[in-house]
CSV table of C-alpha atoms in Angstrom, one decimal:
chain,number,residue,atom,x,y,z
V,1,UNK,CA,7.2,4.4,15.1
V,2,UNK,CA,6.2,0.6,14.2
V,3,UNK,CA,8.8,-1.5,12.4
V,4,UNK,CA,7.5,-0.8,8.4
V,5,UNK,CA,7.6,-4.8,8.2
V,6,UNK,CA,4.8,-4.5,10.7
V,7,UNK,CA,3.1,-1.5,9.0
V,8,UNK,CA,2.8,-2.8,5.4
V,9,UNK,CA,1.6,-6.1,6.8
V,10,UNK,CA,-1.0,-4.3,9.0
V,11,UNK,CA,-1.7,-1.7,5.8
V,12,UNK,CA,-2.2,-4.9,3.8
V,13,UNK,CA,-5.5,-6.7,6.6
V,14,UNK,CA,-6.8,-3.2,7.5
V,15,UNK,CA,-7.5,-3.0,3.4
V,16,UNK,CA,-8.6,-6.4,3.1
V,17,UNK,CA,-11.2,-5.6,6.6
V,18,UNK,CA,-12.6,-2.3,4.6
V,19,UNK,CA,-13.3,-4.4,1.5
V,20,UNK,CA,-15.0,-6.9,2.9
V,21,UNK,CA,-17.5,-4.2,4.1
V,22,UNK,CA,-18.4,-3.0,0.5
V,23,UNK,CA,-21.2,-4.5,-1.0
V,24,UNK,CA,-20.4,-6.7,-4.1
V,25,UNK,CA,-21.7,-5.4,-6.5
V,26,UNK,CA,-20.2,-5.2,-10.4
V,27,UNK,CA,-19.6,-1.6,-10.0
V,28,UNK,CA,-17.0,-1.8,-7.0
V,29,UNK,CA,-15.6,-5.3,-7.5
V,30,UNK,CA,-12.6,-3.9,-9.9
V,31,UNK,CA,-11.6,-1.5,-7.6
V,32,UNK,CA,-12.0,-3.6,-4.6
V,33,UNK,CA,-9.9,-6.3,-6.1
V,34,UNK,CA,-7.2,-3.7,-7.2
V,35,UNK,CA,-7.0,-2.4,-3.7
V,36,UNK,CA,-6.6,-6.1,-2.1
V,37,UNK,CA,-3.3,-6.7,-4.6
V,38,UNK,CA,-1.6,-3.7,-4.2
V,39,UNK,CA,-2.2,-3.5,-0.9
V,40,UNK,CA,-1.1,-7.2,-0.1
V,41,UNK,CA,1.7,-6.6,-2.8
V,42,UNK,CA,3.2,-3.7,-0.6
V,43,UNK,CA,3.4,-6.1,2.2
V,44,UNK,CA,4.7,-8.9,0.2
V,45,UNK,CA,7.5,-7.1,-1.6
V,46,UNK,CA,8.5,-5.2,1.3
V,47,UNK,CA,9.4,-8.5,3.0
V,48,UNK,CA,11.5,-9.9,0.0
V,49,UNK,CA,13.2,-6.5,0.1
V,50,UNK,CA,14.0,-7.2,3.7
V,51,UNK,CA,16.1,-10.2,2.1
V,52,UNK,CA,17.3,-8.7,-1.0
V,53,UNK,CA,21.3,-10.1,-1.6
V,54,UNK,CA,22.7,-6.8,-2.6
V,55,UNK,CA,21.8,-3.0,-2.3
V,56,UNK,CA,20.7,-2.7,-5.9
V,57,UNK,CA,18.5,-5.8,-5.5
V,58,UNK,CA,17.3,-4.0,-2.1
V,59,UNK,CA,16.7,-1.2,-4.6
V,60,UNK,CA,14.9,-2.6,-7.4
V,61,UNK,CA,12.6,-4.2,-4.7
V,62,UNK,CA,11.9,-1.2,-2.8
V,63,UNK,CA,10.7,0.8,-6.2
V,64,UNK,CA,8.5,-2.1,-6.5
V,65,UNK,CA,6.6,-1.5,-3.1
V,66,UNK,CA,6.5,2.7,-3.7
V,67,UNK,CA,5.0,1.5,-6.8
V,68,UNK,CA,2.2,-1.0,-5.4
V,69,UNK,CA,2.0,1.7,-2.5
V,70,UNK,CA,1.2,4.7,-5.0
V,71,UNK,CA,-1.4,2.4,-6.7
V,72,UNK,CA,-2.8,1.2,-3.3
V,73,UNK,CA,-3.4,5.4,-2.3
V,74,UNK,CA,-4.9,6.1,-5.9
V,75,UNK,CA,-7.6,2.9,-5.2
V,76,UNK,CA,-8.2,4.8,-2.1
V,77,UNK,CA,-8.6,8.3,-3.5
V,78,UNK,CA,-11.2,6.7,-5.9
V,79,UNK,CA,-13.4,5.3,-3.0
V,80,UNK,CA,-13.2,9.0,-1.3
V,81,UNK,CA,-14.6,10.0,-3.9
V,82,UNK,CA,-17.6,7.3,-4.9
V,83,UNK,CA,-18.6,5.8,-1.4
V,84,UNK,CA,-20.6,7.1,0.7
V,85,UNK,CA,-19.9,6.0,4.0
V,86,UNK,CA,-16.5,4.6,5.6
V,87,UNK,CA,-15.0,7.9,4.5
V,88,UNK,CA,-13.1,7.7,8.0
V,89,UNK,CA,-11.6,4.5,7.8
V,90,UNK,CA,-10.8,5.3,3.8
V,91,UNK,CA,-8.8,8.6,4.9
V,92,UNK,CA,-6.5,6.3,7.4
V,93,UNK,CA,-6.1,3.3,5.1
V,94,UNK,CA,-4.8,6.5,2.6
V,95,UNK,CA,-2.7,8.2,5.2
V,96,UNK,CA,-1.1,5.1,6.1
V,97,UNK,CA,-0.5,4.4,2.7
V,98,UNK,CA,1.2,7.8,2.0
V,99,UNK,CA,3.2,7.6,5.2
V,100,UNK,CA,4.5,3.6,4.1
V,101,UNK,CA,5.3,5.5,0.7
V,102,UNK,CA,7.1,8.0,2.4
V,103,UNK,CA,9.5,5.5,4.3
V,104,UNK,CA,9.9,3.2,1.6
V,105,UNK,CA,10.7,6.7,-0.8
V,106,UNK,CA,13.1,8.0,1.8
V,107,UNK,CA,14.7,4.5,2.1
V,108,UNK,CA,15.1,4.0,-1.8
V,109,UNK,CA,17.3,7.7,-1.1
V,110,UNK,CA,19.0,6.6,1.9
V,111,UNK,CA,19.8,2.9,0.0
V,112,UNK,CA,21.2,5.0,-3.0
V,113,UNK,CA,23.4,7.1,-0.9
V,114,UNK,CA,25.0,4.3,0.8
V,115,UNK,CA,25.4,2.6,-2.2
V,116,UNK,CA,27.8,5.5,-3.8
């Protein structure tokens, strides 16, 4: 399995590649900017967990990225269900997304055993 630093990085282009393939047009543009934060903001925050000072802090940063994750696979649910072509590439950006949220859950667990 890839180092999640890796994965959330690549999670975070891969998004950014399928937007850029959408045409611009006022109907998608909310939901294709929405995608492109949370998606970069599950990258971004999992590397300032990575240098989080204390467990709790480690924590509190780690909700932050199930968080931006969750919001990245509910974006990607939505396309599923309005575009009609990509649906390949939509179903791996949204299983990659649920297995990041899976880690990053199962960490958050982990963190707050270790932490007792």
């Amino acid at each position: 399995m890839k180092d999640l630093k890796l994965r959330t990085k690549e999670f975070a282009v891969d998004c950014w590649k399928f937007c850029h393939k959408i045409p611009n047009s006022r109907e998608y543009n909310a939901y294709v900017n929405q995608l492109i934060r949370s998606s970069s903001s599950v990258g971004a925050n999992y590397r300032a967990a990575q240098r989080a000072k204390s467990t709790a802090d480690f924590i509190n940063k780690l909700k932050i990225v199930e968080e931006e994750a969750d919001e990245s696979m509910y974006f990607l649910e939505l396309f599923l269900e309005i575009l009609d072509h990509d649906l390949e590439e939509v179903k791996t950006l949204h299983s990659e997304a649920n297995e990041i949220l899976s880690i990053v859950v199962a960490s958050i667990n982990t963190a707050r055993r270790n932490q007792k």
